[in-house]
Each structure stands twice: as C-alpha cells, then as structure tokens.
Amino acid sequence: MDTNTTQYKTCADVRFRVIAGEGVIIRQEIGEALVVNEVGASILKLLNEGVSTSKLIERIAQEFDVEEERLTLDVHRYLSELESANVVEKVA
Amino acid sequence: MSFGERFLHYPDLFPARPAGEPWGEQTLSLNIAGPACFKGLNANQLEAARNRFGDSDSEIAADQPPVNVNVMQMEEEEYILFDRTGWEQSLDLDFLPDKVRIAAYNFIGLIQLQPKLEATLWTCDAGDEEFPSIFENFYRVLVAYQALERGGILLHSAGILLDGKAQICYGHSGAGKSTLTRLAVQSGHEILSDDLNLIVDLDEPQVRRIPFAGDFGRVPVGAEIHPLGGVFRLKQGENNREQLSPAVAFSSLIASSPFVNRDPYRYERVAEITEKLLSKFSPSQLTFSKQGGCWDLFSSNP
C-alpha cells in the first residue's frame, strides 16, 4: 500500500526534460518516448529533486491551486501508472 | 538475459579490444556519414560488400581521416546457432562510457568511441550468402555513431524527393513509412530510402542518400545530397497536416533515432542535435490516406 511517506525516483534508464511546459520522458532501455502534461511534468521534476510523496502533493497543490485530499488520490494513481510503465520506482 | 547471452556461448570472453586474425588483406573504403576504411577482408567478403555498397574510394573526402574498421575471424563454434525461421535479426547493444559492444547472430562488433572512433567486426562468415547483411547490420550502427560525432542524425524514416527537396517522414513501426513510399513510387516521386535517412550539416540541413533501405532505395554508396524540405511524423487516416507541440516533436524524433537513442552516455549529444534540428524545422504530423492525394500537404501550412 502506497502512503505519503513512500518516495519514488525515476528509473535508471529514464531521461526527463521539460520542453515548452510539457514533460518528455525517454525510456532508453527500449528507445521509447512519452509526453506528459504540465502537471505530470511538475511531478516528475519534483521526483528528480528527491522530494517525498507528501511534500510533492503539498507543492503540486500550491502550484496548481487544487484541493489536497482529491489531489492525493490522483497523485497516487499517477505514480502507480508511472511505476507500471517503468518510468519511476520506489526508493528502497 | 544479459548482453550477448542469446548469441554467444561465452559472452564474457567478448574481446575488450581489437584482437584476432584478419580474414585477408583486402580493403574497402566507403563514405556514408564520413569515411570508413574496412581492412582485413578476404576476396569473397570484399566482393560481397562491394556488390551491395559499391566502393567510394574516389569519393572519400579529405576533410578527415577515415574510421578504421578491422574485420576479424571468429570461430563458428563460438556462436549459438538456432532456427531462424520467422526470426528477424536483432542486435544486443552494450553501451559503455568509451565504446559500444554489439552481439548478433553470426557476428560481434566493437565500436570504440574514445579516444578516437574506430571499430572491429568479428564474424565466422567468410563472404558467403549472409555476409552482406552481417556487414550492413554492423555498418548501420557505425554510421549512427559517425553521424552523431559529426553533428548529424540517422532517422528511421521514409525519405521522398519532392521538387528537389527531401521530405523526411518518420514514425514507429506500422506508422506507414512503407505504405507512403509505395504511394510515392506510384505517383512518380523519387525515393531516397524507405527505412533510414541521414540528416547532415544542421546549420543548413541536408539529407544524404544512403544505402540502408528495405524495398525502395537500395543503392550503392554515393555522394547524392539534397536540401531538407521538411520533417513529418507519419500517421494513417484522412489526409491532414497539423503542427506538433515542441515536446511531442522532440520525443518522437528521439524515439526514431536508432541505436544512439538508447545510449545513456551519448544521450545529451543526441538531444542537442535533435534540438538543433528542431530550431530549423518544426515537424508536423502528416496524416495520409492510403487512397493517395497527400502530396499537396507537404507544401501547405499546417
């Protein structure tokens, strides 16, 4: 069960950058690319800074002015999707 | 499965540096993304490679020394032989800070990137039926790195000449490169390649005709070069053209840059070259119909 104390990081083969507000994820192991929207880009940027999930939710809530309770569910769902896509992994 | 395991009995014995016996004393000079000199071929291998690629000795530009490629012998017993019915050649690539190792069916390769670009190809094929494809599969990787070193980029794409300009249409497998190429041929347009195209000189981007192609565009190495007219991501559907966002354009171009896009040590260089290309050409998504009629879209504004 994921909790707000779980920390994620991008997988070793993932390269990430923000271009014109959108996030570009390159999965080098398979040579594939994904593009995520502004919110997704902010989440990945924060993960790359080593921010914990709880802090991440706090920062996204401030940045995009959304209610934290709703955002918590969405962020957990999003992180789980990124984990399934081998973009992020839990920090041991 | 670790590197080379599916092709070699003892992948750990993969040579760390050029070593072994050459096949012969023949030499072949070719120039695709820069001059390359293949040394140590026997007469059969030379003839097989020459029949496929020609011999551009006279065209080797003097602007830089050629990349030396040693061709060495390797015992057949070292390779794992398996039934290849319905199997397509795929390469195992091992990216290291100063080199790239390649393992494949019937050959292994080493591309040394530092301190200078040079390469070695080991094979058990003495110049028989499969030698041209062994040579080509190895050479494709080398060309991708030679292009990168010289600030160019190899793209999985269909290259079509329209009004003297090269239109580069890239996309994932199944996006329609072969279908569009077939339509172009039916409409009387000239094809550069239906598989890989080389964009060079990004200050004034040009497309060099290269011999890596599927059904259309398999020509010997030559010096033909055309100004780049446009870069398009392909999709099949109703004829339409629309602008791609900078992020989608960047990501899709990186995804279409074979071999080097998987190299963690050279990623920043690939990204830098891709951004330079994007500063000159802003790719559109080109949706085309199998019924044809898409050619005006290349000159229209999205």
CSV table of C-alpha atoms in Angstrom, one decimal:
chain,number,residue,atom,x,y,z
A,1,MET,CA,0.0,0.0,0.0
A,2,ASP,CA,1.4,3.4,-1.0
A,3,THR,CA,1.5,6.1,1.6
A,4,ASN,CA,2.5,9.6,1.5
A,5,THR,CA,5.9,8.6,3.0
A,6,THR,CA,6.7,6.4,0.0
A,7,GLN,CA,9.4,8.0,-2.1
A,8,TYR,CA,9.8,7.5,-5.8
A,9,LYS,CA,12.6,8.2,-8.2
A,10,THR,CA,12.9,7.9,-12.0
A,11,CYS,CA,14.3,4.6,-13.2
A,12,ALA,CA,17.9,4.5,-14.2
A,13,ASP,CA,17.2,4.4,-18.0
A,14,VAL,CA,14.8,7.3,-17.9
A,15,ARG,CA,15.8,10.7,-19.2
A,16,PHE,CA,13.4,13.6,-18.5
A,17,ARG,CA,13.2,17.2,-19.6
A,18,VAL,CA,10.6,19.9,-19.8
A,19,ILE,CA,10.0,21.4,-23.3
A,20,ALA,CA,7.6,24.3,-23.6
A,21,GLY,CA,5.7,23.3,-20.5
A,22,GLU,CA,5.3,19.6,-21.4
A,23,GLY,CA,7.4,16.8,-20.0
A,24,VAL,CA,9.3,14.5,-22.2
A,25,ILE,CA,10.2,11.1,-20.8
A,26,ILE,CA,12.7,8.9,-22.8
A,27,ARG,CA,12.9,5.3,-21.8
A,28,GLN,CA,16.3,4.5,-23.1
A,29,GLU,CA,16.3,0.8,-22.5
A,30,ILE,CA,13.6,0.3,-25.1
A,31,GLY,CA,14.1,3.6,-27.1
A,32,GLU,CA,10.6,4.8,-26.4
A,33,ALA,CA,9.3,8.3,-25.6
A,34,LEU,CA,6.3,9.7,-23.7
A,35,VAL,CA,5.0,13.2,-23.3
A,36,VAL,CA,3.2,14.3,-20.2
A,37,ASN,CA,1.2,17.4,-19.5
A,38,GLU,CA,2.2,20.3,-17.2
A,39,VAL,CA,1.1,18.7,-14.0
A,40,GLY,CA,2.9,15.4,-14.9
A,41,ALA,CA,6.0,17.4,-15.8
A,42,SER,CA,5.9,19.1,-12.4
A,43,ILE,CA,5.5,15.8,-10.6
A,44,LEU,CA,8.5,14.3,-12.4
A,45,LYS,CA,10.6,17.4,-11.8
A,46,LEU,CA,9.9,17.2,-8.1
A,47,LEU,CA,10.7,13.4,-8.0
A,48,ASN,CA,14.0,14.2,-9.7
A,49,GLU,CA,14.7,16.7,-6.9
A,50,GLY,CA,14.3,13.8,-4.4
A,51,VAL,CA,11.0,15.2,-2.9
A,52,SER,CA,8.9,12.8,-0.9
A,53,THR,CA,5.4,12.0,-2.0
A,54,SER,CA,3.8,14.1,0.9
A,55,LYS,CA,5.9,17.1,0.0
A,56,LEU,CA,5.2,16.5,-3.7
A,57,ILE,CA,1.5,16.6,-3.0
A,58,GLU,CA,1.8,19.8,-1.0
A,59,ARG,CA,3.9,21.5,-3.7
A,60,ILE,CA,1.6,20.5,-6.5
A,61,ALA,CA,-1.5,21.6,-4.5
A,62,GLN,CA,0.1,25.0,-4.1
A,63,GLU,CA,1.3,25.3,-7.7
A,64,PHE,CA,-2.0,24.3,-9.3
A,65,ASP,CA,-4.3,25.5,-6.6
A,66,VAL,CA,-6.2,22.2,-6.1
A,67,GLU,CA,-7.7,20.6,-3.0
A,68,GLU,CA,-5.2,18.4,-1.3
A,69,GLU,CA,-7.4,15.4,-0.5
A,70,ARG,CA,-8.5,14.9,-4.1
A,71,LEU,CA,-5.0,15.5,-5.3
A,72,THR,CA,-3.6,12.9,-3.0
A,73,LEU,CA,-5.7,10.2,-4.7
A,74,ASP,CA,-4.8,11.4,-8.2
A,75,VAL,CA,-1.1,11.6,-7.4
A,76,HIS,CA,-1.0,8.1,-6.0
A,77,ARG,CA,-2.9,6.8,-9.1
A,78,TYR,CA,-0.5,8.7,-11.4
A,79,LEU,CA,2.6,7.4,-9.6
A,80,SER,CA,1.3,3.9,-9.8
A,81,GLU,CA,0.8,4.3,-13.5
A,82,LEU,CA,4.3,5.6,-14.0
A,83,GLU,CA,5.6,2.7,-11.9
A,84,SER,CA,3.8,0.2,-14.1
A,85,ALA,CA,5.2,1.9,-17.2
A,86,ASN,CA,8.7,1.5,-15.7
A,87,VAL,CA,9.2,5.3,-15.6
A,88,VAL,CA,9.5,5.5,-11.8
A,89,GLU,CA,10.4,3.1,-9.0
A,90,LYS,CA,10.1,3.2,-5.2
A,91,VAL,CA,13.2,4.2,-3.4
A,92,ALA,CA,14.3,1.3,-1.2
B,1,MET,CA,19.0,-12.0,-20.3
B,2,SER,CA,22.4,-10.3,-20.2
B,3,PHE,CA,24.4,-8.9,-23.1
B,4,GLY,CA,25.3,-11.4,-25.8
B,5,GLU,CA,23.8,-14.4,-24.0
B,6,ARG,CA,21.4,-15.3,-26.7
B,7,PHE,CA,24.1,-15.3,-29.4
B,8,LEU,CA,27.3,-16.4,-27.8
B,9,HIS,CA,28.2,-19.4,-25.8
B,10,TYR,CA,30.7,-17.4,-23.7
B,11,PRO,CA,29.7,-13.7,-23.9
B,12,ASP,CA,32.2,-13.0,-21.1
B,13,LEU,CA,35.0,-13.7,-23.5
B,14,PHE,CA,33.9,-10.9,-25.8
B,15,PRO,CA,37.2,-9.1,-26.7
B,16,ALA,CA,37.8,-5.9,-24.9
B,17,ARG,CA,39.9,-4.5,-27.7
B,18,PRO,CA,40.7,-5.3,-31.3
B,19,ALA,CA,42.3,-8.8,-31.3
B,20,GLY,CA,42.4,-11.7,-33.7
B,21,GLU,CA,43.3,-12.7,-37.2
B,22,PRO,CA,42.1,-10.7,-40.2
B,23,TRP,CA,40.3,-12.6,-42.9
B,24,GLY,CA,42.6,-11.3,-45.6
B,25,GLU,CA,44.4,-8.3,-46.9
B,26,GLN,CA,41.7,-6.6,-48.9
B,27,THR,CA,40.4,-3.1,-48.1
B,28,LEU,CA,37.1,-1.4,-48.8
B,29,SER,CA,36.6,2.4,-48.4
B,30,LEU,CA,33.1,3.7,-48.0
B,31,ASN,CA,31.7,7.1,-47.2
B,32,ILE,CA,28.2,7.4,-45.7
B,33,ALA,CA,28.3,9.6,-42.6
B,34,GLY,CA,32.0,10.1,-43.0
B,35,PRO,CA,34.8,8.0,-44.5
B,36,ALA,CA,35.3,4.4,-43.2
B,37,CYS,CA,38.0,2.0,-44.2
B,38,PHE,CA,37.3,-1.7,-43.8
B,39,LYS,CA,40.5,-3.6,-43.5
B,40,GLY,CA,41.3,-7.3,-43.3
B,41,LEU,CA,38.6,-8.6,-45.7
B,42,ASN,CA,39.2,-11.6,-47.9
B,43,ALA,CA,38.4,-11.5,-51.6
B,44,ASN,CA,34.9,-13.0,-51.2
B,45,GLN,CA,33.9,-10.6,-48.4
B,46,LEU,CA,35.2,-7.7,-50.5
B,47,GLU,CA,33.2,-8.7,-53.5
B,48,ALA,CA,30.1,-9.3,-51.4
B,49,ALA,CA,30.3,-5.9,-49.7
B,50,ARG,CA,31.2,-4.1,-52.9
B,51,ASN,CA,28.3,-5.7,-54.7
B,52,ARG,CA,26.0,-4.3,-52.1
B,53,PHE,CA,27.6,-0.9,-51.3
B,54,GLY,CA,29.9,-0.1,-54.2
B,55,ASP,CA,33.3,1.3,-53.5
B,56,SER,CA,33.6,5.0,-52.8
B,57,ASP,CA,37.4,5.2,-52.8
B,58,SER,CA,37.4,8.1,-55.2
B,59,GLU,CA,34.7,10.0,-53.1
B,60,ILE,CA,36.4,9.8,-49.8
B,61,ALA,CA,36.5,13.4,-48.6
B,62,ALA,CA,39.9,14.6,-47.4
B,63,ASP,CA,38.4,16.7,-44.6
B,64,GLN,CA,39.1,14.0,-42.1
B,65,PRO,CA,40.9,10.6,-41.8
B,66,PRO,CA,38.7,7.6,-42.2
B,67,VAL,CA,37.4,5.5,-39.4
B,68,ASN,CA,39.4,2.3,-39.5
B,69,VAL,CA,37.3,-0.9,-39.2
B,70,ASN,CA,39.2,-4.2,-38.7
B,71,VAL,CA,37.4,-7.3,-39.9
B,72,MET,CA,38.5,-10.3,-38.0
B,73,GLN,CA,37.9,-14.1,-37.9
B,74,MET,CA,35.8,-15.8,-35.3
B,75,GLU,CA,35.1,-19.5,-35.0
B,76,GLU,CA,31.6,-20.7,-35.8
B,77,GLU,CA,31.6,-22.7,-32.6
B,78,GLU,CA,31.6,-19.6,-30.5
B,79,TYR,CA,28.1,-18.6,-31.7
B,80,ILE,CA,24.8,-20.2,-30.6
B,81,LEU,CA,23.1,-21.5,-33.7
B,82,PHE,CA,19.3,-21.6,-33.7
B,83,ASP,CA,16.4,-22.0,-36.0
B,84,ARG,CA,15.8,-18.6,-37.5
B,85,THR,CA,12.5,-19.4,-39.3
B,86,GLY,CA,10.4,-16.2,-38.9
B,87,TRP,CA,13.1,-14.5,-36.9
B,88,GLU,CA,14.4,-11.1,-37.8
B,89,GLN,CA,17.9,-10.1,-37.0
B,90,SER,CA,18.0,-8.0,-33.8
B,91,LEU,CA,21.1,-6.7,-32.1
B,92,ASP,CA,22.3,-6.8,-28.5
B,93,LEU,CA,23.9,-3.5,-27.7
B,94,ASP,CA,26.0,-2.8,-24.7
B,95,PHE,CA,26.7,0.9,-24.1
B,96,LEU,CA,29.9,1.8,-22.2
B,97,PRO,CA,31.5,5.2,-21.4
B,98,ASP,CA,34.0,4.9,-24.2
B,99,LYS,CA,32.6,2.2,-26.5
B,100,VAL,CA,29.6,0.2,-27.7
B,101,ARG,CA,29.6,-3.6,-28.0
B,102,ILE,CA,27.4,-5.4,-30.5
B,103,ALA,CA,26.4,-9.0,-30.4
B,104,ALA,CA,24.2,-10.6,-33.1
B,105,TYR,CA,23.6,-13.8,-34.9
B,106,ASN,CA,26.9,-14.6,-36.7
B,107,PHE,CA,28.9,-11.5,-35.7
B,108,ILE,CA,30.1,-9.4,-32.9
B,109,GLY,CA,31.3,-5.8,-33.1
B,110,LEU,CA,33.1,-3.2,-31.1
B,111,ILE,CA,32.8,0.5,-31.8
B,112,GLN,CA,35.5,2.4,-29.9
B,113,LEU,CA,34.3,6.0,-29.4
B,114,GLN,CA,37.2,7.3,-27.3
B,115,PRO,CA,39.9,8.4,-27.6
B,116,LYS,CA,39.0,8.2,-31.3
B,117,LEU,CA,36.4,6.5,-33.4
B,118,GLU,CA,37.5,3.1,-34.7
B,119,ALA,CA,35.8,-0.3,-34.9
B,120,THR,CA,36.2,-4.1,-35.2
B,121,LEU,CA,33.8,-6.6,-36.7
B,122,TRP,CA,34.3,-10.3,-35.9
B,123,THR,CA,32.5,-12.9,-37.9
B,124,CYS,CA,32.6,-16.5,-38.9
B,125,ASP,CA,31.2,-15.8,-42.4
B,126,ALA,CA,34.0,-16.0,-45.0
B,127,GLY,CA,32.0,-14.0,-47.5
B,128,ASP,CA,29.1,-16.3,-48.2
B,129,GLU,CA,25.4,-15.5,-48.7
B,130,GLU,CA,24.9,-13.8,-45.3
B,131,PHE,CA,27.9,-11.6,-45.3
B,132,PRO,CA,26.3,-8.6,-46.9
B,133,SER,CA,23.6,-8.5,-44.2
B,134,ILE,CA,26.2,-9.0,-41.5
B,135,PHE,CA,28.2,-6.2,-42.9
B,136,GLU,CA,25.2,-3.9,-43.2
B,137,ASN,CA,23.8,-4.6,-39.7
B,138,PHE,CA,27.2,-3.7,-38.2
B,139,TYR,CA,27.7,-0.7,-40.5
B,140,ARG,CA,24.3,0.8,-39.7
B,141,VAL,CA,25.3,1.1,-36.0
B,142,LEU,CA,28.7,2.6,-37.0
B,143,VAL,CA,27.0,5.1,-39.3
B,144,ALA,CA,24.7,6.2,-36.5
B,145,TYR,CA,27.7,7.0,-34.3
B,146,GLN,CA,29.7,8.6,-37.1
B,147,ALA,CA,26.7,10.8,-37.8
B,148,LEU,CA,26.4,11.7,-34.2
B,149,GLU,CA,30.1,12.6,-34.0
B,150,ARG,CA,29.8,14.9,-37.0
B,151,GLY,CA,26.6,16.6,-35.7
B,152,GLY,CA,24.1,14.7,-37.9
B,153,ILE,CA,21.4,12.3,-37.2
B,154,LEU,CA,20.1,9.0,-38.6
B,155,LEU,CA,16.3,8.7,-38.6
B,156,HIS,CA,14.0,5.7,-39.1
B,157,SER,CA,12.0,7.3,-41.8
B,158,ALA,CA,10.9,7.4,-45.4
B,159,GLY,CA,12.8,9.9,-47.5
B,160,ILE,CA,10.9,11.2,-50.5
B,161,LEU,CA,12.2,13.8,-53.1
B,162,LEU,CA,9.5,16.4,-53.9
B,163,ASP,CA,10.5,19.4,-56.1
B,164,GLY,CA,14.2,18.7,-55.4
B,165,LYS,CA,13.8,18.7,-51.6
B,166,ALA,CA,14.0,15.8,-49.3
B,167,GLN,CA,10.9,15.3,-47.2
B,168,ILE,CA,11.6,13.1,-44.2
B,169,CYS,CA,8.6,11.1,-42.8
B,170,TYR,CA,9.4,9.3,-39.6
B,171,GLY,CA,7.3,7.2,-37.3
B,172,HIS,CA,7.2,4.0,-35.3
B,173,SER,CA,6.8,0.6,-37.0
B,174,GLY,CA,3.4,0.5,-38.6
B,175,ALA,CA,3.1,4.3,-38.9
B,176,GLY,CA,3.0,4.0,-42.7
B,177,LYS,CA,6.6,4.5,-44.0
B,178,SER,CA,6.4,1.6,-46.4
B,179,THR,CA,2.8,2.5,-47.5
B,180,LEU,CA,3.7,6.1,-48.1
B,181,THR,CA,6.8,5.1,-50.0
B,182,ARG,CA,4.7,2.8,-52.2
B,183,LEU,CA,2.2,5.6,-52.9
B,184,ALA,CA,5.1,8.0,-53.7
B,185,VAL,CA,6.6,5.5,-56.3
B,186,GLN,CA,3.1,5.1,-57.8
B,187,SER,CA,2.9,8.9,-58.1
B,188,GLY,CA,6.3,9.0,-59.8
B,189,HIS,CA,8.2,10.5,-56.9
B,190,GLU,CA,11.8,9.6,-56.2
B,191,ILE,CA,12.6,7.7,-53.0
B,192,LEU,CA,15.8,8.2,-51.0
B,193,SER,CA,15.2,5.4,-48.6
B,194,ASP,CA,12.1,3.7,-47.1
B,195,ASP,CA,13.9,2.8,-43.9
B,196,LEU,CA,16.8,5.1,-42.8
B,197,ASN,CA,17.7,8.6,-43.8
B,198,LEU,CA,20.7,10.7,-42.8
B,199,ILE,CA,20.3,14.4,-42.0
B,200,VAL,CA,23.7,16.2,-42.0
B,201,ASP,CA,25.0,19.7,-41.7
B,202,LEU,CA,22.4,21.0,-39.4
B,203,ASP,CA,23.3,24.7,-40.0
B,204,GLU,CA,21.7,24.2,-43.3
B,205,PRO,CA,20.1,20.8,-43.0
B,206,GLN,CA,20.6,18.4,-45.9
B,207,VAL,CA,19.7,14.8,-46.5
B,208,ARG,CA,22.3,12.4,-47.8
B,209,ARG,CA,21.1,9.4,-49.8
B,210,ILE,CA,22.3,6.3,-48.0
B,211,PRO,CA,22.1,2.7,-49.0
B,212,PHE,CA,20.2,1.4,-45.9
B,213,ALA,CA,16.7,0.7,-47.2
B,214,GLY,CA,14.1,-2.0,-47.4
B,215,ASP,CA,12.2,-2.4,-50.7
B,216,PHE,CA,12.9,1.1,-52.0
B,217,GLY,CA,16.1,3.0,-52.2
B,218,ARG,CA,18.8,0.2,-52.0
B,219,VAL,CA,21.5,1.9,-54.0
B,220,PRO,CA,25.3,1.8,-53.7
B,221,VAL,CA,27.0,4.4,-51.6
B,222,GLY,CA,27.1,7.7,-53.5
B,223,ALA,CA,27.6,11.4,-52.9
B,224,GLU,CA,24.0,12.5,-53.6
B,225,ILE,CA,22.7,15.1,-51.2
B,226,HIS,CA,19.5,17.2,-51.1
B,227,PRO,CA,18.3,20.1,-49.1
B,228,LEU,CA,15.9,19.1,-46.4
B,229,GLY,CA,12.4,20.3,-47.2
B,230,GLY,CA,10.5,19.2,-44.1
B,231,VAL,CA,10.2,16.7,-41.3
B,232,PHE,CA,6.9,14.9,-40.7
B,233,ARG,CA,5.6,12.4,-38.2
B,234,LEU,CA,3.5,9.9,-40.0
B,235,LYS,CA,0.0,8.6,-39.3
B,236,GLN,CA,-2.5,6.9,-41.5
B,237,GLY,CA,-6.1,8.3,-41.8
B,238,GLU,CA,-7.8,11.1,-43.6
B,239,ASN,CA,-5.3,13.4,-45.4
B,240,ASN,CA,-4.4,16.2,-42.9
B,241,ARG,CA,-1.4,18.1,-41.6
B,242,GLU,CA,-1.1,19.6,-38.1
B,243,GLN,CA,1.7,21.2,-36.1
B,244,LEU,CA,3.2,19.0,-33.3
B,245,SER,CA,4.0,20.5,-30.0
B,246,PRO,CA,7.7,21.0,-29.3
B,247,ALA,CA,7.7,18.3,-26.7
B,248,VAL,CA,5.9,15.8,-29.0
B,249,ALA,CA,8.3,16.7,-31.9
B,250,PHE,CA,11.4,16.3,-29.7
B,251,SER,CA,10.2,13.0,-28.1
B,252,SER,CA,9.1,11.4,-31.4
B,253,LEU,CA,12.3,12.4,-33.2
B,254,ILE,CA,14.4,10.9,-30.4
B,255,ALA,CA,12.4,7.7,-30.5
B,256,SER,CA,13.1,7.5,-34.2
B,257,SER,CA,16.9,7.8,-33.9
B,258,PRO,CA,18.1,4.2,-33.9
B,259,PHE,CA,20.8,2.8,-31.7
B,260,VAL,CA,22.1,6.2,-30.3
B,261,ASN,CA,18.7,6.9,-28.6
B,262,ARG,CA,19.4,4.0,-26.2
B,263,ASP,CA,22.9,5.1,-25.3
B,264,PRO,CA,22.9,6.7,-21.9
B,265,TYR,CA,26.4,8.1,-22.3
B,266,ARG,CA,25.6,9.9,-25.6
B,267,TYR,CA,22.0,10.9,-24.8
B,268,GLU,CA,22.8,14.6,-24.2
B,269,ARG,CA,24.6,14.8,-27.6
B,270,VAL,CA,21.5,13.2,-29.3
B,271,ALA,CA,19.2,15.6,-27.5
B,272,GLU,CA,21.4,18.6,-28.5
B,273,ILE,CA,21.4,17.6,-32.2
B,274,THR,CA,17.7,17.0,-32.1
B,275,GLU,CA,17.1,20.4,-30.6
B,276,LYS,CA,19.2,22.0,-33.3
B,277,LEU,CA,17.2,20.3,-36.0
B,278,LEU,CA,14.0,21.5,-34.3
B,279,SER,CA,15.3,25.0,-34.3
B,280,LYS,CA,15.4,24.8,-38.1
B,281,PHE,CA,12.4,22.7,-38.9
B,282,SER,CA,9.3,22.4,-36.8
B,283,PRO,CA,7.8,18.9,-37.5
B,284,SER,CA,4.1,18.5,-38.4
B,285,GLN,CA,2.0,15.4,-38.1
B,286,LEU,CA,1.2,14.2,-41.6
B,287,THR,CA,-1.9,12.0,-41.7
B,288,PHE,CA,-2.2,10.4,-45.1
B,289,SER,CA,-4.8,8.3,-46.8
B,290,LYS,CA,-4.0,5.0,-48.5
B,291,GLN,CA,-6.0,6.3,-51.4
B,292,GLY,CA,-3.3,8.9,-52.0
B,293,GLY,CA,-3.7,12.6,-52.7
B,294,CYS,CA,-1.4,13.7,-49.8
B,295,TRP,CA,1.3,15.3,-51.8
B,296,ASP,CA,0.0,18.9,-51.5
B,297,LEU,CA,0.2,18.6,-47.7
B,298,PHE,CA,3.9,18.7,-47.9
B,299,SER,CA,3.9,22.3,-49.2
B,300,SER,CA,0.8,23.5,-47.3
B,301,ASN,CA,0.9,25.4,-44.0
B,302,PRO,CA,-0.3,23.4,-41.0
